[in-house]
PDB file of C-alpha atoms in Angstrom:
ATOM      1  CA  MET A   1      -0.083  -3.074 -11.723  1.00 65.00           C
ATOM      2  CA  ASN A   2      -0.980  -2.585 -15.839  1.00 72.00           C
ATOM      3  CA  LEU A   3       1.859  -5.254 -17.152  1.00 77.00           C
ATOM      4  CA  SER A   4       0.360  -5.589 -20.400  1.00 81.00           C
ATOM      5  CA  GLN A   5       2.704  -2.585 -21.042  1.00 89.00           C
ATOM      6  CA  ARG A   6       6.228  -2.558 -21.910  1.00 94.00           C
ATOM      7  CA  THR A   7       7.987  -3.452 -18.656  1.00 96.00           C
ATOM      8  CA  TYR A   8      11.500  -2.834 -17.170  1.00 97.00           C
ATOM      9  CA  LEU A   9      11.595  -4.466 -13.839  1.00 98.00           C
ATOM     10  CA  ILE A  10      14.566  -4.086 -11.809  1.00 98.00           C
ATOM     11  CA  ILE A  11      15.220  -5.868  -8.206  1.00 98.00           C
ATOM     12  CA  THR A  12      18.317  -6.288  -6.453  1.00 98.00           C
ATOM     13  CA  GLY A  13      19.351  -9.285  -3.853  1.00 96.00           C
ATOM     14  CA  ALA A  14      17.409 -11.820  -6.385  1.00 97.00           C
ATOM     15  CA  SER A  15      19.339 -15.089  -6.582  1.00 94.00           C
ATOM     16  CA  ARG A  16      16.987 -15.916  -3.037  1.00 93.00           C
ATOM     17  CA  GLY A  17      14.108 -16.084  -0.717  1.00 93.00           C
ATOM     18  CA  ILE A  18      11.812 -12.102  -1.086  1.00 95.00           C
ATOM     19  CA  GLY A  19      14.075 -10.941  -4.054  1.00 96.00           C
ATOM     20  CA  ARG A  20      13.694 -14.081  -5.880  1.00 96.00           C
ATOM     21  CA  GLU A  21       9.867 -14.661  -4.937  1.00 96.00           C
ATOM     22  CA  PHE A  22       9.208 -11.489  -6.555  1.00 97.00           C
ATOM     23  CA  ALA A  23      11.338 -11.773  -9.354  1.00 97.00           C
ATOM     24  CA  GLN A  24       9.397 -15.055 -10.108  1.00 96.00           C
ATOM     25  CA  GLN A  25       5.759 -13.602  -9.463  1.00 95.00           C
ATOM     26  CA  LEU A  26       5.872 -10.597 -10.720  1.00 95.00           C
ATOM     27  CA  SER A  27       8.011 -11.869 -14.088  1.00 95.00           C
ATOM     28  CA  GLY A  28       4.749 -14.148 -14.591  1.00 93.00           C
ATOM     29  CA  ARG A  29       2.387 -11.037 -14.633  1.00 92.00           C
ATOM     30  CA  ILE A  30       4.352  -8.827 -17.421  1.00 92.00           C
ATOM     31  CA  GLN A  31       2.737  -9.666 -20.569  1.00 81.00           C
ATOM     32  CA  SER A  32       4.306  -7.429 -22.864  1.00 89.00           C
ATOM     33  CA  GLN A  33       6.700  -8.532 -25.560  1.00 89.00           C
ATOM     34  CA  GLY A  34       9.508  -6.140 -25.381  1.00 93.00           C
ATOM     35  CA  SER A  35       9.688  -6.251 -21.916  1.00 96.00           C
ATOM     36  CA  VAL A  36      13.074  -6.873 -19.689  1.00 97.00           C
ATOM     37  CA  VAL A  37      13.682  -7.966 -16.271  1.00 98.00           C
ATOM     38  CA  THR A  38      17.619  -7.567 -14.568  1.00 98.00           C
ATOM     39  CA  LEU A  39      17.949  -9.867 -11.930  1.00 98.00           C
ATOM     40  CA  LEU A  40      21.256  -8.556  -9.815  1.00 98.00           C
ATOM     41  CA  GLY A  41      22.626  -9.955  -6.501  1.00 96.00           C
ATOM     42  CA  ARG A  42      26.002 -11.844  -5.739  1.00 94.00           C
ATOM     43  CA  ASN A  43      25.596 -15.676  -6.099  1.00 95.00           C
ATOM     44  CA  LEU A  44      25.770 -15.904 -10.052  1.00 96.00           C
ATOM     45  CA  PRO A  45      24.894 -19.781 -10.582  1.00 97.00           C
ATOM     46  CA  LEU A  46      21.448 -19.100  -7.844  1.00 97.00           C
ATOM     47  CA  LEU A  47      20.760 -15.510  -9.984  1.00 97.00           C
ATOM     48  CA  GLN A  48      21.277 -17.433 -13.438  1.00 97.00           C
ATOM     49  CA  GLU A  49      19.065 -20.708 -11.215  1.00 97.00           C
ATOM     50  CA  ALA A  50      16.039 -17.622 -10.855  1.00 97.00           C
ATOM     51  CA  LYS A  51      16.793 -16.910 -14.601  1.00 97.00           C
ATOM     52  CA  GLU A  52      15.667 -20.220 -15.878  1.00 97.00           C
ATOM     53  CA  HIS A  53      12.463 -20.542 -14.108  1.00 96.00           C
ATOM     54  CA  ILE A  54      11.576 -17.179 -15.748  1.00 97.00           C
ATOM     55  CA  LEU A  55      11.690 -17.784 -18.935  1.00 96.00           C
ATOM     56  CA  ALA A  56      10.383 -21.324 -18.518  1.00 96.00           C
ATOM     57  CA  LYS A  57       7.131 -19.230 -17.702  1.00 94.00           C
ATOM     58  CA  SER A  58       7.965 -16.867 -19.799  1.00 93.00           C
ATOM     59  CA  PRO A  59      10.057 -16.939 -23.000  1.00 94.00           C
ATOM     60  CA  LEU A  60       8.972 -13.738 -24.262  1.00 91.00           C
ATOM     61  CA  LEU A  61      10.838 -12.002 -21.804  1.00 95.00           C
ATOM     62  CA  THR A  62      13.912 -10.532 -21.798  1.00 96.00           C
ATOM     63  CA  VAL A  63      16.064 -11.720 -18.341  1.00 97.00           C
ATOM     64  CA  HIS A  64      19.262 -10.281 -17.357  1.00 98.00           C
ATOM     65  CA  THR A  65      21.919 -11.022 -13.842  1.00 98.00           C
ATOM     66  CA  TYR A  66      23.966  -8.940 -13.607  1.00 98.00           C
ATOM     67  CA  SER A  67      26.430 -10.114 -10.145  1.00 97.00           C
ATOM     68  CA  LEU A  68      27.136  -7.562  -8.192  1.00 95.00           C
ATOM     69  CA  GLU A  69      29.271  -6.225  -4.507  1.00 95.00           C
ATOM     70  CA  LEU A  70      26.994  -4.177  -3.097  1.00 96.00           C
ATOM     71  CA  ALA A  71      29.274  -2.976  -0.211  1.00 95.00           C
ATOM     72  CA  THR A  72      31.557  -1.436  -3.497  1.00 96.00           C
ATOM     73  CA  ALA A  73      29.510  -0.199  -5.974  1.00 97.00           C
ATOM     74  CA  LYS A  74      29.626   3.264  -7.172  1.00 97.00           C
ATOM     75  CA  ALA A  75      27.296   5.043  -9.401  1.00 97.00           C
ATOM     76  CA  GLY A  76      29.563   4.217 -12.241  1.00 98.00           C
ATOM     77  CA  ASP A  77      28.743   0.445 -11.844  1.00 98.00           C
ATOM     78  CA  PHE A  78      24.810   0.964 -11.567  1.00 98.00           C
ATOM     79  CA  ALA A  79      24.653   2.949 -14.529  1.00 98.00           C
ATOM     80  CA  LYS A  80      26.512   0.222 -16.539  1.00 98.00           C
ATOM     81  CA  ILE A  81      23.844  -2.461 -15.718  1.00 98.00           C
ATOM     82  CA  LEU A  82      21.119  -0.391 -16.227  1.00 98.00           C
ATOM     83  CA  GLU A  83      22.565   1.106 -19.714  1.00 97.00           C
ATOM     84  CA  ASP A  84      23.868  -2.195 -20.841  1.00 97.00           C
ATOM     85  CA  SER A  85      19.918  -4.128 -19.705  1.00 97.00           C
ATOM     86  CA  THR A  86      18.526  -1.085 -21.429  1.00 96.00           C
ATOM     87  CA  GLY A  87      19.668  -1.616 -24.903  1.00 90.00           C
ATOM     88  CA  ASN A  88      17.302   0.496 -27.041  1.00 83.00           C
ATOM     89  CA  GLY A  89      14.540  -0.491 -25.499  1.00 81.00           C
ATOM     90  CA  SER A  90      11.194   1.173 -25.065  1.00 91.00           C
ATOM     91  CA  PHE A  91       9.656   0.993 -21.838  1.00 96.00           C
ATOM     92  CA  GLU A  92       6.350   2.179 -21.131  1.00 95.00           C
ATOM     93  CA  ARG A  93       6.811   1.251 -16.918  1.00 95.00           C
ATOM     94  CA  ALA A  94       9.658   1.014 -14.800  1.00 97.00           C
ATOM     95  CA  ILE A  95       9.665  -1.137 -11.516  1.00 97.00           C
ATOM     96  CA  VAL A  96      12.647  -1.076  -9.528  1.00 98.00           C
ATOM     97  CA  ILE A  97      13.147  -3.623  -6.307  1.00 98.00           C
ATOM     98  CA  HIS A  98      15.730  -2.913  -3.571  1.00 98.00           C
ATOM     99  CA  ASN A  99      15.458  -5.890  -1.899  1.00 97.00           C
ATOM    100  CA  ALA A 100      18.785  -6.348  -1.045  1.00 97.00           C
ATOM    101  CA  GLY A 101      19.971  -6.211   2.773  1.00 94.00           C
ATOM    102  CA  THR A 102      21.974  -7.782   4.817  1.00 95.00           C
ATOM    103  CA  ILE A 103      21.397  -8.091   8.746  1.00 95.00           C
ATOM    104  CA  GLY A 104      24.627  -6.950  10.898  1.00 96.00           C
ATOM    105  CA  ASP A 105      26.113  -8.561  13.690  1.00 96.00           C
ATOM    106  CA  THR A 106      23.298  -9.687  15.733  1.00 96.00           C
ATOM    107  CA  SER A 107      25.968 -10.162  18.721  1.00 96.00           C
ATOM    108  CA  LYS A 108      26.645  -6.558  19.277  1.00 96.00           C
ATOM    109  CA  ARG A 109      25.182  -4.328  21.608  1.00 97.00           C
ATOM    110  CA  ALA A 110      24.150  -0.424  20.637  1.00 98.00           C
ATOM    111  CA  ARG A 111      27.021   0.641  23.123  1.00 98.00           C
ATOM    112  CA  GLU A 112      29.269  -1.537  21.016  1.00 98.00           C
ATOM    113  CA  ILE A 113      28.730  -0.411  17.706  1.00 98.00           C
ATOM    114  CA  GLY A 114      31.583   2.209  16.825  1.00 97.00           C
ATOM    115  CA  ASP A 115      34.636  -0.075  14.326  1.00 98.00           C
ATOM    116  CA  THR A 116      34.173   2.754  11.613  1.00 98.00           C
ATOM    117  CA  ASP A 117      35.075   0.573   8.836  1.00 98.00           C
ATOM    118  CA  ILE A 118      32.993  -1.767   9.864  1.00 98.00           C
ATOM    119  CA  LEU A 119      29.706   1.196   9.769  1.00 98.00           C
ATOM    120  CA  GLN A 120      31.000   2.135   6.249  1.00 98.00           C
ATOM    121  CA  ASN A 121      31.306  -1.056   4.332  1.00 98.00           C
ATOM    122  CA  TYR A 122      27.175  -1.456   6.069  1.00 98.00           C
ATOM    123  CA  PHE A 123      26.240   1.406   5.332  1.00 98.00           C
ATOM    124  CA  HIS A 124      27.300   1.571   1.786  1.00 98.00           C
ATOM    125  CA  THR A 125      25.839  -2.158   1.589  1.00 98.00           C
ATOM    126  CA  ASN A 126      22.312  -1.406   2.360  1.00 98.00           C
ATOM    127  CA  VAL A 127      22.007   2.265   1.999  1.00 98.00           C
ATOM    128  CA  PHE A 128      24.518   4.422   0.061  1.00 98.00           C
ATOM    129  CA  SER A 129      24.247   1.463  -3.172  1.00 98.00           C
ATOM    130  CA  CYS A 130      20.365   1.352  -2.868  1.00 98.00           C
ATOM    131  CA  MET A 131      20.626   5.267  -2.883  1.00 98.00           C
ATOM    132  CA  SER A 132      22.984   5.125  -6.283  1.00 98.00           C
ATOM    133  CA  LEU A 133      20.837   2.869  -7.843  1.00 98.00           C
ATOM    134  CA  ASN A 134      18.226   4.850  -7.415  1.00 98.00           C
ATOM    135  CA  SER A 135      19.340   8.011  -8.192  1.00 98.00           C
ATOM    136  CA  GLN A 136      20.613   6.104 -11.915  1.00 98.00           C
ATOM    137  CA  PHE A 137      17.168   4.493 -12.438  1.00 98.00           C
ATOM    138  CA  MET A 138      15.152   7.779 -12.236  1.00 98.00           C
ATOM    139  CA  GLN A 139      17.841   9.156 -15.027  1.00 97.00           C
ATOM    140  CA  VAL A 140      17.780   6.628 -17.248  1.00 97.00           C
ATOM    141  CA  PHE A 141      13.976   6.722 -16.803  1.00 97.00           C
ATOM    142  CA  ARG A 142      12.842  10.316 -16.352  1.00 94.00           C
ATOM    143  CA  ASN A 143       9.776  10.348 -18.999  1.00 92.00           C
ATOM    144  CA  VAL A 144       8.614   6.622 -17.633  1.00 95.00           C
ATOM    145  CA  GLN A 145       6.245   5.917 -15.176  1.00 95.00           C
ATOM    146  CA  LYS A 146       7.896   4.558 -12.362  1.00 97.00           C
ATOM    147  CA  LEU A 147       7.339   2.206  -9.497  1.00 97.00           C
ATOM    148  CA  ILE A 148       9.722   2.650  -6.836  1.00 98.00           C
ATOM    149  CA  VAL A 149       9.775  -0.101  -3.994  1.00 98.00           C
ATOM    150  CA  ASN A 150      11.971   0.493  -0.963  1.00 98.00           C
ATOM    151  CA  LEU A 151      11.799  -2.873   0.671  1.00 98.00           C
ATOM    152  CA  SER A 152      11.258  -2.269   4.011  1.00 98.00           C
ATOM    153  CA  THR A 153      10.825  -3.808   8.199  1.00 96.00           C
ATOM    154  CA  LEU A 154       9.049  -3.013  11.172  1.00 96.00           C
ATOM    155  CA  ALA A 155      12.584  -2.447  12.303  1.00 96.00           C
ATOM    156  CA  ALA A 156      13.136   0.913   9.860  1.00 97.00           C
ATOM    157  CA  ILE A 157       9.909   2.239  12.865  1.00 97.00           C
ATOM    158  CA  ALA A 158      10.559   0.204  16.040  1.00 97.00           C
ATOM    159  CA  PRO A 159      13.240  -0.445  17.511  1.00 97.00           C
ATOM    160  CA  ILE A 160      14.416  -3.643  18.496  1.00 96.00           C
ATOM    161  CA  SER A 161      16.892  -4.872  20.977  1.00 97.00           C
ATOM    162  CA  SER A 162      19.611  -6.924  19.262  1.00 96.00           C
ATOM    163  CA  MET A 163      19.095  -5.118  15.514  1.00 96.00           C
ATOM    164  CA  GLY A 164      21.319  -1.928  16.106  1.00 97.00           C
ATOM    165  CA  TYR A 165      22.641  -2.135  13.251  1.00 98.00           C
ATOM    166  CA  TYR A 166      19.531  -3.227  10.672  1.00 97.00           C
ATOM    167  CA  CYS A 167      16.993  -0.697  12.671  1.00 98.00           C
ATOM    168  CA  SER A 168      19.498   2.069  11.655  1.00 98.00           C
ATOM    169  CA  VAL A 169      20.106   1.377   7.576  1.00 98.00           C
ATOM    170  CA  LYS A 170      16.446   0.684   7.334  1.00 98.00           C
ATOM    171  CA  ALA A 171      15.251   3.404   8.994  1.00 98.00           C
ATOM    172  CA  ALA A 172      17.593   6.095   7.065  1.00 98.00           C
ATOM    173  CA  ARG A 173      16.203   3.997   3.875  1.00 98.00           C
ATOM    174  CA  GLU A 174      12.977   4.299   4.473  1.00 98.00           C
ATOM    175  CA  MET A 175      13.324   8.286   5.153  1.00 98.00           C
ATOM    176  CA  PHE A 176      15.111   8.875   2.195  1.00 98.00           C
ATOM    177  CA  PHE A 177      12.426   6.852  -0.486  1.00 98.00           C
ATOM    178  CA  ARG A 178       9.552   9.405   2.101  1.00 98.00           C
ATOM    179  CA  VAL A 179      11.738  12.658   1.075  1.00 98.00           C
ATOM    180  CA  LEU A 180      11.923  10.940  -2.127  1.00 98.00           C
ATOM    181  CA  ALA A 181       8.436  10.913  -2.537  1.00 98.00           C
ATOM    182  CA  LEU A 182       7.127  14.383  -0.527  1.00 98.00           C
ATOM    183  CA  GLU A 183       9.959  15.876  -3.817  1.00 98.00           C
ATOM    184  CA  GLU A 184       8.332  13.388  -6.997  1.00 97.00           C
ATOM    185  CA  THR A 185       5.107  14.777  -7.154  1.00 91.00           C
ATOM    186  CA  ALA A 186       4.848  13.738 -10.583  1.00 90.00           C
ATOM    187  CA  PRO A 187       1.874  11.285 -10.785  1.00 92.00           C
ATOM    188  CA  ASP A 188       4.407   9.499 -13.669  1.00 94.00           C
ATOM    189  CA  THR A 189       6.027   8.222  -9.580  1.00 97.00           C
ATOM    190  CA  LEU A 190       4.415   5.990  -6.862  1.00 97.00           C
ATOM    191  CA  VAL A 191       7.131   5.028  -3.869  1.00 98.00           C
ATOM    192  CA  LEU A 192       6.345   2.467  -1.626  1.00 98.00           C
ATOM    193  CA  ASN A 193       8.153   1.345   1.162  1.00 98.00           C
ATOM    194  CA  TYR A 194       6.627  -2.348   1.930  1.00 98.00           C
ATOM    195  CA  ALA A 195       7.754  -4.429   5.162  1.00 97.00           C
ATOM    196  CA  PRO A 196       6.956  -8.421   4.352  1.00 95.00           C
ATOM    197  CA  GLY A 197       6.348  -9.167   8.463  1.00 94.00           C
ATOM    198  CA  MET A 198       8.571 -11.928   9.524  1.00 91.00           C
ATOM    199  CA  ILE A 199       9.853 -14.048   6.848  1.00 91.00           C
ATOM    200  CA  ASP A 200      11.090 -17.888   7.090  1.00 89.00           C
ATOM    201  CA  THR A 201      15.106 -16.972   5.658  1.00 86.00           C
ATOM    202  CA  GLN A 202      18.869 -16.964   6.107  1.00 84.00           C
ATOM    203  CA  MET A 203      18.257 -13.768   7.869  1.00 85.00           C
ATOM    204  CA  THR A 204      15.953 -14.821  10.189  1.00 88.00           C
ATOM    205  CA  VAL A 205      18.135 -18.104  10.810  1.00 89.00           C
ATOM    206  CA  GLN A 206      20.905 -15.914  11.535  1.00 91.00           C
ATOM    207  CA  VAL A 207      19.421 -14.160  13.807  1.00 90.00           C
ATOM    208  CA  GLN A 208      17.642 -16.810  16.096  1.00 91.00           C
ATOM    209  CA  GLN A 209      21.733 -18.027  15.704  1.00 93.00           C
ATOM    210  CA  GLU A 210      23.231 -14.507  16.848  1.00 94.00           C
ATOM    211  CA  ALA A 211      21.221 -12.525  18.460  1.00 95.00           C
ATOM    212  CA  HIS A 212      22.602 -11.257  22.078  1.00 96.00           C
ATOM    213  CA  ASP A 213      18.916 -10.752  23.488  1.00 96.00           C
ATOM    214  CA  PRO A 214      17.386 -14.250  24.406  1.00 96.00           C
ATOM    215  CA  ALA A 215      14.066 -12.837  24.255  1.00 95.00           C
ATOM    216  CA  ILE A 216      14.682 -12.192  20.528  1.00 94.00           C
ATOM    217  CA  VAL A 217      16.069 -15.354  19.990  1.00 94.00           C
ATOM    218  CA  ALA A 218      13.026 -17.078  21.565  1.00 94.00           C
ATOM    219  CA  LEU A 219      10.625 -15.332  19.776  1.00 92.00           C
ATOM    220  CA  PHE A 220      12.321 -15.947  15.856  1.00 90.00           C
ATOM    221  CA  ARG A 221      12.270 -19.765  17.287  1.00 91.00           C
ATOM    222  CA  ASP A 222       8.828 -20.206  17.828  1.00 92.00           C
ATOM    223  CA  GLN A 223       7.864 -18.827  15.629  1.00 90.00           C
ATOM    224  CA  ARG A 224       9.718 -20.733  13.512  1.00 91.00           C
ATOM    225  CA  GLU A 225       9.318 -24.170  15.805  1.00 91.00           C
ATOM    226  CA  SER A 226       5.182 -22.889  15.864  1.00 92.00           C
ATOM    227  CA  LYS A 227       5.391 -22.483  11.272  1.00 90.00           C
ATOM    228  CA  THR A 228       3.941 -19.183  12.138  1.00 90.00           C
ATOM    229  CA  MET A 229       6.633 -17.752  10.341  1.00 92.00           C
ATOM    230  CA  LEU A 230       6.018 -15.955   6.708  1.00 94.00           C
ATOM    231  CA  THR A 231       6.873 -17.747   3.342  1.00 94.00           C
ATOM    232  CA  ALA A 232       8.269 -15.789   0.760  1.00 94.00           C
ATOM    233  CA  ALA A 233       5.640 -16.933  -1.431  1.00 95.00           C
ATOM    234  CA  GLN A 234       3.256 -15.629   0.768  1.00 95.00           C
ATOM    235  CA  THR A 235       4.730 -11.937   1.367  1.00 96.00           C
ATOM    236  CA  THR A 236       5.068 -11.242  -2.277  1.00 96.00           C
ATOM    237  CA  LYS A 237       0.932 -12.567  -2.940  1.00 95.00           C
ATOM    238  CA  ARG A 238       0.072  -9.734  -0.027  1.00 95.00           C
ATOM    239  CA  PHE A 239       2.763  -7.213  -1.481  1.00 96.00           C
ATOM    240  CA  ILE A 240       1.382  -7.869  -4.973  1.00 94.00           C
ATOM    241  CA  GLU A 241      -2.468  -7.386  -3.738  1.00 94.00           C
ATOM    242  CA  VAL A 242      -1.083  -4.235  -2.192  1.00 95.00           C
ATOM    243  CA  LEU A 243      -0.393  -2.683  -5.584  1.00 93.00           C
ATOM    244  CA  GLU A 244      -3.446  -3.730  -7.367  1.00 91.00           C
ATOM    245  CA  ALA A 245      -5.743  -2.596  -4.256  1.00 92.00           C
ATOM    246  CA  GLN A 246      -3.920   0.457  -4.590  1.00 90.00           C
ATOM    247  CA  LYS A 247      -4.997   2.100  -1.139  1.00 93.00           C
ATOM    248  CA  PHE A 248      -1.503   3.939  -0.365  1.00 95.00           C
ATOM    249  CA  LYS A 249       0.004   7.460  -0.519  1.00 96.00           C
ATOM    250  CA  SER A 250       3.132   7.374  -1.916  1.00 97.00           C
ATOM    251  CA  GLY A 251       6.407   7.116   0.615  1.00 97.00           C
ATOM    252  CA  ASP A 252       3.345   5.543   3.192  1.00 97.00           C
ATOM    253  CA  HIS A 253       4.902   2.063   5.035  1.00 97.00           C
ATOM    254  CA  VAL A 254       2.761  -0.980   3.988  1.00 97.00           C
ATOM    255  CA  ASP A 255       3.347  -3.969   6.483  1.00 96.00           C
ATOM    256  CA  TYR A 256       2.127  -7.047   5.341  1.00 94.00           C
ATOM    257  CA  ARG A 257      -0.284  -7.435   8.291  1.00 89.00           C
ATOM    258  CA  ASP A 258      -1.993  -4.092   8.054  1.00 90.00           C
ATOM    259  CA  ALA A 259      -5.418  -4.717   8.104  1.00 66.00           C
ATOM    260  CA  ASP A 260      -6.839  -2.383   5.116  1.00 70.00           C
ATOM    261  CA  LEU A 261      -4.112  -2.933   2.152  1.00 64.00           C
TER     262      LEU A 261
END
């Protein structure tokens, strides 16, 4: 977390929710001139809003925004974004936060999931694009201190009714990053699977409205109505505390509610 170094930060799903909050809070801690923040998302106007908010507080940063559809993104798309946003810059630290993700159709039971066209699109959005971006990131920053963050979830390690789609892709992503951590043993690469808890975002609203399991609907509704759901700001603050304490091993799954940082 020595963000006084020249830092390159790239965040997917940065137009709203947790991704946007991560971008804003981390950017405020990057101090070195020559540092770059790259925001990826589908909604370009919202990305521009996030950029303006960052520059208002950190005018020395360079901030890039790219609208990209992850369902169809290829390795070449990520390579071009990284080439364009890094330019001729020399960086001492590089951070990628794989935040983008979709919940999938929570109205379907696991036994009803089988349309391969839908599955191809869903896995490309949530798994294949993530792996492709990570590969390009590792190539570009092979000789730089790297922090690789996968936005994980309880659904990556425990089955949840109504979330056959979501559990599947999150489990796949978590295992991929655990393998990456196992293979990348050099001290210049640190991998974290961070589970941010239940957040009051559009994604949890969608689950509450569409899940087929009444118990899941009630769980989300009760937490929202009792205001016990976390905010994006709360979980981002906790995430930064986890990084600062750095008690985790590369590849670990760390949950917002873990007592020991």
